[in-house]
Amino acid sequence: MKKLAELYAGKAKTVYTTNDPDQLILHFRNDTSAFDGEKIAQLDRKGMVNNRFNAFMMQQLEAAGIPTHFDKILSDEESLVKNLEMLPIECVVRNISTGSLVRRLGVEDGLDLEPPIFEFFLKNDELHDPMINDYHIITFNWASQPEIERMKDLTFRINDILKKLFFDAGLLLVDYKLEFGRYQGELLLGDEFTPDGCRLWDAKTREKLDKDRFRQGLGGVVEAYEEVGRRLGVELPSSKA
Ligand code: C5P
């Protein structure tokens, strides 16, 4: 597998083309950002931790029957994935109220949401990823009706799988964001699943162990990601003292 040109540099990952048009390389960088790129930092080890974390999660999901773009880890910070035609849509599921839901609707923080809430957002930094619904998606042709149904179905199936996986590790899956893309006529889970794109709280203390530590300046960001990884059984080289 030969790495060719940089295709796209996001806020925390860079995507490279390869000599196979059906495959891309994802490079998880040490960069982290919040508030649409307003707050940025470099965090030692983060790229490596997220690359391994993501590989573990994608493999767990594949084993549970979820089709993903993940192929294999190539190096500390790089993984090989299928080249999807990404939909410009973010799918969010919330099991506990917090974050933008609380800001938007004025509801109490930390409520159990039953049934869980599903939301679509348009992936557009300049517009601050506005919330959209099925009608916007159809009218503006961002995805088809069957694709909408498939995104909802997969996102809720992933919720069942991951709520249990995290709960068994003493963690609450508060909410998360997923992105999907087209590949050979099928919709696959793309992008990443790491503590950058979900909220995880310790089940007993409700301590935050995700990117909110960076957003809120709580410190110990990568250490929290490593703690989550350790509890799940993700293989991570032991961190420096
Ligand atoms: O900010 P909000 O409460 O809407 O975020 C919901 C979930 O989606 C959080 O887990 C957050 O980390 C994730 N998210 C994301 N990327 C975005 C927006 C939200 O990973 N652009």
mmCIF file of C-alpha atoms and ligand atoms in Angstrom:
data_model
loop_
_atom_site.group_PDB
_atom_site.id
_atom_site.type_symbol
_atom_site.label_atom_id
_atom_site.label_comp_id
_atom_site.label_asym_id
_atom_site.label_seq_id
_atom_site.Cartn_x
_atom_site.Cartn_y
_atom_site.Cartn_z
ATOM 1 C CA MET A 1 0.000 0.000 0.000
ATOM 2 C CA LYS A 2 1.563 3.259 -1.138
ATOM 3 C CA LYS A 3 0.594 6.584 0.446
ATOM 4 C CA LEU A 4 0.177 9.200 -2.272
ATOM 5 C CA ALA A 5 -1.197 12.730 -1.902
ATOM 6 C CA GLU A 6 -2.920 14.595 0.924
ATOM 7 C CA LEU A 7 -6.622 14.627 0.058
ATOM 8 C CA TYR A 8 -8.018 16.593 2.964
ATOM 9 C CA ALA A 9 -6.793 17.939 6.298
ATOM 10 C CA GLY A 10 -9.477 18.140 8.972
ATOM 11 C CA LYS A 11 -9.062 19.539 12.466
ATOM 12 C CA ALA A 12 -7.608 16.364 13.981
ATOM 13 C CA LYS A 13 -7.089 13.982 11.060
ATOM 14 C CA THR A 14 -5.500 14.133 7.620
ATOM 15 C CA VAL A 15 -6.721 11.894 4.810
ATOM 16 C CA TYR A 16 -4.334 10.603 2.125
ATOM 17 C CA THR A 17 -5.006 8.864 -1.154
ATOM 18 C CA THR A 18 -3.235 5.582 -1.899
ATOM 19 C CA ASN A 19 -2.309 3.715 -5.068
ATOM 20 C CA ASP A 20 -5.669 1.911 -4.689
ATOM 21 C CA PRO A 21 -8.528 4.336 -5.515
ATOM 22 C CA ASP A 22 -10.822 2.356 -3.178
ATOM 23 C CA GLN A 23 -8.596 2.905 -0.132
ATOM 24 C CA LEU A 24 -7.521 5.911 1.906
ATOM 25 C CA ILE A 25 -5.137 6.410 4.798
ATOM 26 C CA LEU A 26 -6.383 8.252 7.899
ATOM 27 C CA HIS A 27 -3.675 9.986 9.902
ATOM 28 C CA PHE A 28 -4.775 10.779 13.459
ATOM 29 C CA ARG A 29 -2.743 13.867 14.430
ATOM 30 C CA ASN A 30 -1.992 15.174 17.917
ATOM 31 C CA ASP A 31 -4.096 18.268 17.162
ATOM 32 C CA THR A 32 -7.299 18.851 19.013
ATOM 33 C CA SER A 33 -9.870 21.567 18.472
ATOM 34 C CA ALA A 34 -13.166 22.770 19.856
ATOM 35 C CA PHE A 35 -15.775 25.432 19.144
ATOM 36 C CA ASP A 36 -15.446 25.110 15.336
ATOM 37 C CA GLY A 37 -11.677 25.451 15.498
ATOM 38 C CA GLU A 38 -11.592 28.495 17.808
ATOM 39 C CA LYS A 39 -9.735 26.608 20.547
ATOM 40 C CA ILE A 40 -6.848 24.455 19.364
ATOM 41 C CA ALA A 41 -3.962 22.590 20.993
ATOM 42 C CA GLN A 42 -1.448 19.839 20.414
ATOM 43 C CA LEU A 43 -1.688 16.987 22.866
ATOM 44 C CA ASP A 44 1.157 14.513 23.168
ATOM 45 C CA ARG A 45 0.168 10.899 22.298
ATOM 46 C CA LYS A 46 -3.365 11.843 21.241
ATOM 47 C CA GLY A 47 -2.973 10.721 17.607
ATOM 48 C CA MET A 48 -1.681 7.318 18.631
ATOM 49 C CA VAL A 49 -4.313 6.841 21.356
ATOM 50 C CA ASN A 50 -7.193 7.829 19.048
ATOM 51 C CA ASN A 51 -5.911 5.672 16.184
ATOM 52 C CA ARG A 52 -5.851 2.597 18.428
ATOM 53 C CA PHE A 53 -9.101 3.513 20.167
ATOM 54 C CA ASN A 54 -10.855 3.962 16.838
ATOM 55 C CA ALA A 55 -9.525 0.645 15.488
ATOM 56 C CA PHE A 56 -10.807 -1.147 18.589
ATOM 57 C CA MET A 57 -14.259 0.444 18.341
ATOM 58 C CA MET A 58 -14.620 -0.170 14.604
ATOM 59 C CA GLN A 59 -13.615 -3.817 15.086
ATOM 60 C CA GLN A 60 -16.139 -4.218 17.916
ATOM 61 C CA LEU A 61 -18.848 -2.733 15.707
ATOM 62 C CA GLU A 62 -17.915 -4.898 12.713
ATOM 63 C CA ALA A 63 -18.023 -7.986 14.946
ATOM 64 C CA ALA A 64 -21.533 -6.948 16.015
ATOM 65 C CA GLY A 65 -22.681 -6.686 12.377
ATOM 66 C CA ILE A 66 -22.210 -2.964 11.648
ATOM 67 C CA PRO A 67 -20.594 -2.271 8.244
ATOM 68 C CA THR A 68 -17.687 0.186 8.659
ATOM 69 C CA HIS A 69 -14.959 1.646 6.466
ATOM 70 C CA PHE A 70 -12.178 0.344 8.728
ATOM 71 C CA ASP A 71 -9.615 -2.028 7.291
ATOM 72 C CA LYS A 72 -6.486 -2.125 9.465
ATOM 73 C CA ILE A 73 -3.959 -0.153 11.491
ATOM 74 C CA LEU A 74 -0.865 0.747 9.459
ATOM 75 C CA SER A 75 1.289 2.551 12.039
ATOM 76 C CA ASP A 76 1.018 4.316 15.401
ATOM 77 C CA GLU A 77 -1.054 7.162 13.971
ATOM 78 C CA GLU A 78 -2.376 5.747 10.686
ATOM 79 C CA SER A 79 -5.142 3.382 9.577
ATOM 80 C CA LEU A 80 -6.272 2.086 6.210
ATOM 81 C CA VAL A 81 -9.950 2.644 5.380
ATOM 82 C CA LYS A 82 -12.287 2.298 2.415
ATOM 83 C CA ASN A 83 -12.734 5.380 0.257
ATOM 84 C CA LEU A 84 -16.330 6.411 0.990
ATOM 85 C CA GLU A 85 -18.375 9.123 -0.638
ATOM 86 C CA MET A 86 -19.178 10.874 2.632
ATOM 87 C CA LEU A 87 -22.627 12.352 3.238
ATOM 88 C CA PRO A 88 -22.450 15.958 4.555
ATOM 89 C CA ILE A 89 -24.455 14.914 7.613
ATOM 90 C CA GLU A 90 -23.717 14.255 11.285
ATOM 91 C CA CYS A 91 -25.941 11.806 13.176
ATOM 92 C CA VAL A 92 -26.124 12.416 16.933
ATOM 93 C CA VAL A 93 -27.761 10.181 19.514
ATOM 94 C CA ARG A 94 -28.227 11.347 23.092
ATOM 95 C CA ASN A 95 -28.839 9.034 26.039
ATOM 96 C CA ILE A 96 -28.341 11.732 28.703
ATOM 97 C CA SER A 97 -29.085 15.450 28.319
ATOM 98 C CA THR A 98 -26.059 17.749 28.134
ATOM 99 C CA GLY A 99 -24.144 19.973 25.695
ATOM 100 C CA SER A 100 -25.989 21.739 22.904
ATOM 101 C CA LEU A 101 -29.300 20.030 23.745
ATOM 102 C CA VAL A 102 -29.334 21.757 27.124
ATOM 103 C CA ARG A 103 -28.269 25.096 25.610
ATOM 104 C CA ARG A 104 -30.902 24.900 22.858
ATOM 105 C CA LEU A 105 -33.880 23.671 24.846
ATOM 106 C CA GLY A 106 -33.135 24.852 28.384
ATOM 107 C CA VAL A 107 -33.675 21.363 29.800
ATOM 108 C CA GLU A 108 -31.833 20.144 32.879
ATOM 109 C CA ASP A 109 -28.321 18.715 32.423
ATOM 110 C CA GLY A 110 -27.840 15.020 33.191
ATOM 111 C CA LEU A 111 -31.384 13.699 32.619
ATOM 112 C CA ASP A 112 -31.752 10.137 31.346
ATOM 113 C CA LEU A 113 -33.373 10.393 27.906
ATOM 114 C CA GLU A 114 -35.856 7.618 27.261
ATOM 115 C CA PRO A 115 -36.272 7.024 24.400
ATOM 116 C CA PRO A 116 -32.863 8.378 23.315
ATOM 117 C CA ILE A 117 -32.944 11.471 21.077
ATOM 118 C CA PHE A 118 -31.718 11.366 17.474
ATOM 119 C CA GLU A 119 -30.624 14.559 15.704
ATOM 120 C CA PHE A 120 -29.192 15.371 12.258
ATOM 121 C CA PHE A 121 -26.719 18.215 11.752
ATOM 122 C CA LEU A 122 -25.338 19.620 8.526
ATOM 123 C CA LYS A 123 -21.555 19.275 8.383
ATOM 124 C CA ASN A 124 -20.602 22.886 7.741
ATOM 125 C CA ASP A 125 -18.114 24.716 9.997
ATOM 126 C CA GLU A 126 -18.889 28.177 8.598
ATOM 127 C CA LEU A 127 -22.549 27.715 9.513
ATOM 128 C CA HIS A 128 -21.574 26.065 12.844
ATOM 129 C CA ASP A 129 -23.111 22.707 11.863
ATOM 130 C CA PRO A 130 -26.801 23.723 12.029
ATOM 131 C CA MET A 131 -29.421 21.196 13.070
ATOM 132 C CA ILE A 132 -31.456 19.850 10.120
ATOM 133 C CA ASN A 133 -34.249 17.300 9.674
ATOM 134 C CA ASP A 134 -35.290 14.680 7.120
ATOM 135 C CA TYR A 135 -37.033 17.290 4.974
ATOM 136 C CA HIS A 136 -33.888 19.417 4.557
ATOM 137 C CA ILE A 137 -31.929 16.292 3.637
ATOM 138 C CA ILE A 138 -34.414 15.208 0.947
ATOM 139 C CA THR A 139 -35.126 18.641 -0.506
ATOM 140 C CA PHE A 140 -31.454 19.602 -0.765
ATOM 141 C CA ASN A 141 -30.524 16.100 -1.927
ATOM 142 C CA TRP A 142 -27.959 15.446 0.810
ATOM 143 C CA ALA A 143 -29.132 11.803 1.050
ATOM 144 C CA SER A 144 -32.038 9.626 -0.133
ATOM 145 C CA GLN A 145 -34.993 8.474 1.991
ATOM 146 C CA PRO A 146 -33.641 4.894 2.249
ATOM 147 C CA GLU A 147 -30.261 6.344 3.290
ATOM 148 C CA ILE A 148 -31.975 8.419 6.004
ATOM 149 C CA GLU A 149 -33.686 5.276 7.314
ATOM 150 C CA ARG A 150 -30.421 3.333 7.144
ATOM 151 C CA MET A 151 -28.494 6.057 9.048
ATOM 152 C CA LYS A 152 -31.121 6.056 11.806
ATOM 153 C CA ASP A 153 -31.243 2.261 11.977
ATOM 154 C CA LEU A 154 -27.445 1.863 12.109
ATOM 155 C CA THR A 155 -27.011 4.720 14.585
ATOM 156 C CA PHE A 156 -29.553 3.192 16.998
ATOM 157 C CA ARG A 157 -28.096 -0.309 16.565
ATOM 158 C CA ILE A 158 -24.690 1.172 17.376
ATOM 159 C CA ASN A 159 -26.254 2.757 20.467
ATOM 160 C CA ASP A 160 -27.399 -0.640 21.759
ATOM 161 C CA ILE A 161 -23.995 -2.209 21.111
ATOM 162 C CA LEU A 162 -21.909 0.614 22.568
ATOM 163 C CA LYS A 163 -24.082 1.488 25.578
ATOM 164 C CA LYS A 164 -23.512 -2.062 26.788
ATOM 165 C CA LEU A 165 -19.822 -2.146 25.868
ATOM 166 C CA PHE A 166 -19.161 1.062 27.824
ATOM 167 C CA PHE A 167 -21.471 0.194 30.717
ATOM 168 C CA ASP A 168 -19.626 -3.081 31.245
ATOM 169 C CA ALA A 169 -16.461 -0.951 31.554
ATOM 170 C CA GLY A 170 -18.060 1.323 34.178
ATOM 171 C CA LEU A 171 -18.855 4.114 31.711
ATOM 172 C CA LEU A 172 -22.000 5.901 30.545
ATOM 173 C CA LEU A 173 -22.304 6.627 26.828
ATOM 174 C CA VAL A 174 -23.907 10.069 27.148
ATOM 175 C CA ASP A 175 -24.023 11.020 23.452
ATOM 176 C CA TYR A 176 -22.033 10.615 20.238
ATOM 177 C CA LYS A 177 -21.738 11.733 16.640
ATOM 178 C CA LEU A 178 -21.453 9.430 13.623
ATOM 179 C CA GLU A 179 -20.836 10.034 9.929
ATOM 180 C CA PHE A 180 -21.732 7.696 7.079
ATOM 181 C CA GLY A 181 -20.654 7.363 3.461
ATOM 182 C CA ARG A 182 -21.485 5.444 0.309
ATOM 183 C CA TYR A 183 -19.350 2.551 -0.883
ATOM 184 C CA GLN A 184 -20.302 0.254 -3.756
ATOM 185 C CA GLY A 185 -24.022 0.912 -3.295
ATOM 186 C CA GLU A 186 -23.979 0.448 0.486
ATOM 187 C CA LEU A 187 -23.903 2.902 3.394
ATOM 188 C CA LEU A 188 -20.963 2.318 5.743
ATOM 189 C CA LEU A 189 -19.946 3.928 9.031
ATOM 190 C CA GLY A 190 -17.059 6.295 8.275
ATOM 191 C CA ASP A 191 -14.939 8.892 10.065
ATOM 192 C CA GLU A 192 -14.033 7.778 13.612
ATOM 193 C CA PHE A 193 -15.358 6.681 16.958
ATOM 194 C CA THR A 194 -13.111 8.116 19.680
ATOM 195 C CA PRO A 195 -13.607 10.232 22.816
ATOM 196 C CA ASP A 196 -13.244 13.261 20.490
ATOM 197 C CA GLY A 197 -16.723 12.598 19.107
ATOM 198 C CA CYS A 198 -18.653 11.222 22.046
ATOM 199 C CA ARG A 199 -19.279 11.939 25.705
ATOM 200 C CA LEU A 200 -18.347 9.312 28.267
ATOM 201 C CA TRP A 201 -18.914 9.689 31.988
ATOM 202 C CA ASP A 202 -17.699 7.454 34.784
ATOM 203 C CA ALA A 203 -20.819 5.485 35.747
ATOM 204 C CA LYS A 204 -20.351 6.066 39.493
ATOM 205 C CA THR A 205 -18.879 9.558 39.784
ATOM 206 C CA ARG A 206 -20.083 11.019 36.439
ATOM 207 C CA GLU A 207 -16.529 12.332 35.922
ATOM 208 C CA LYS A 208 -16.094 13.431 32.275
ATOM 209 C CA LEU A 209 -13.644 11.234 30.342
ATOM 210 C CA ASP A 210 -13.987 12.717 26.830
ATOM 211 C CA LYS A 211 -13.313 15.862 24.803
ATOM 212 C CA ASP A 212 -15.352 17.979 27.218
ATOM 213 C CA ARG A 213 -12.164 17.893 29.346
ATOM 214 C CA PHE A 214 -10.516 19.931 26.570
ATOM 215 C CA ARG A 215 -13.564 22.101 25.802
ATOM 216 C CA GLN A 216 -13.959 22.994 29.481
ATOM 217 C CA GLY A 217 -10.219 23.289 30.278
ATOM 218 C CA LEU A 218 -10.331 20.463 32.828
ATOM 219 C CA GLY A 219 -6.897 19.064 31.821
ATOM 220 C CA GLY A 220 -5.867 15.416 31.672
ATOM 221 C CA VAL A 221 -7.446 14.999 28.232
ATOM 222 C CA VAL A 222 -5.281 12.227 26.770
ATOM 223 C CA GLU A 223 -4.984 10.611 30.220
ATOM 224 C CA ALA A 224 -8.801 10.335 30.308
ATOM 225 C CA TYR A 225 -8.883 8.809 26.796
ATOM 226 C CA GLU A 226 -6.241 6.311 27.947
ATOM 227 C CA GLU A 227 -8.260 5.496 31.048
ATOM 228 C CA VAL A 228 -11.302 4.729 28.897
ATOM 229 C CA GLY A 229 -9.137 2.637 26.574
ATOM 230 C CA ARG A 230 -7.622 0.756 29.504
ATOM 231 C CA ARG A 231 -11.075 -0.061 30.897
ATOM 232 C CA LEU A 232 -12.245 -1.345 27.497
ATOM 233 C CA GLY A 233 -9.114 -3.411 26.905
ATOM 234 C CA VAL A 234 -7.689 -1.299 24.054
ATOM 235 C CA GLU A 235 -4.009 -2.115 23.558
ATOM 236 C CA LEU A 236 -2.075 1.054 24.402
ATOM 237 C CA PRO A 237 1.621 1.313 25.168
ATOM 238 C CA SER A 238 2.040 2.267 28.843
ATOM 239 C CA SER A 239 2.093 6.037 29.193
ATOM 240 C CA LYS A 240 5.056 7.966 30.527
ATOM 241 C CA ALA A 241 4.890 8.605 34.281
HETATM 242 O O1 C5P B 1 -22.284 19.733 21.032
HETATM 243 P P1 C5P B 1 -23.361 18.663 21.115
HETATM 244 O O2 C5P B 1 -23.938 18.500 22.482
HETATM 245 O O3 C5P B 1 -24.424 18.829 20.056
HETATM 246 O O4 C5P B 1 -22.585 17.310 20.772
HETATM 247 C C1 C5P B 1 -23.234 16.050 20.801
HETATM 248 C C2 C5P B 1 -22.200 14.966 20.597
HETATM 249 O O5 C5P B 1 -21.689 14.999 19.271
HETATM 250 C C3 C5P B 1 -20.978 15.098 21.509
HETATM 251 O O6 C5P B 1 -20.556 13.799 21.884
HETATM 252 C C4 C5P B 1 -19.937 15.759 20.631
HETATM 253 O O7 C5P B 1 -18.634 15.384 21.003
HETATM 254 C C5 C5P B 1 -20.285 15.211 19.261
HETATM 255 N N1 C5P B 1 -20.001 16.151 18.183
HETATM 256 C C6 C5P B 1 -18.900 15.955 17.351
HETATM 257 N N2 C5P B 1 -18.637 16.819 16.334
HETATM 258 C C7 C5P B 1 -19.428 17.852 16.082
HETATM 259 C C8 C5P B 1 -20.555 18.078 16.903
HETATM 260 C C9 C5P B 1 -20.808 17.216 17.954
HETATM 261 O O8 C5P B 1 -18.166 14.979 17.546
HETATM 262 N N3 C5P B 1 -19.157 18.667 15.060
#
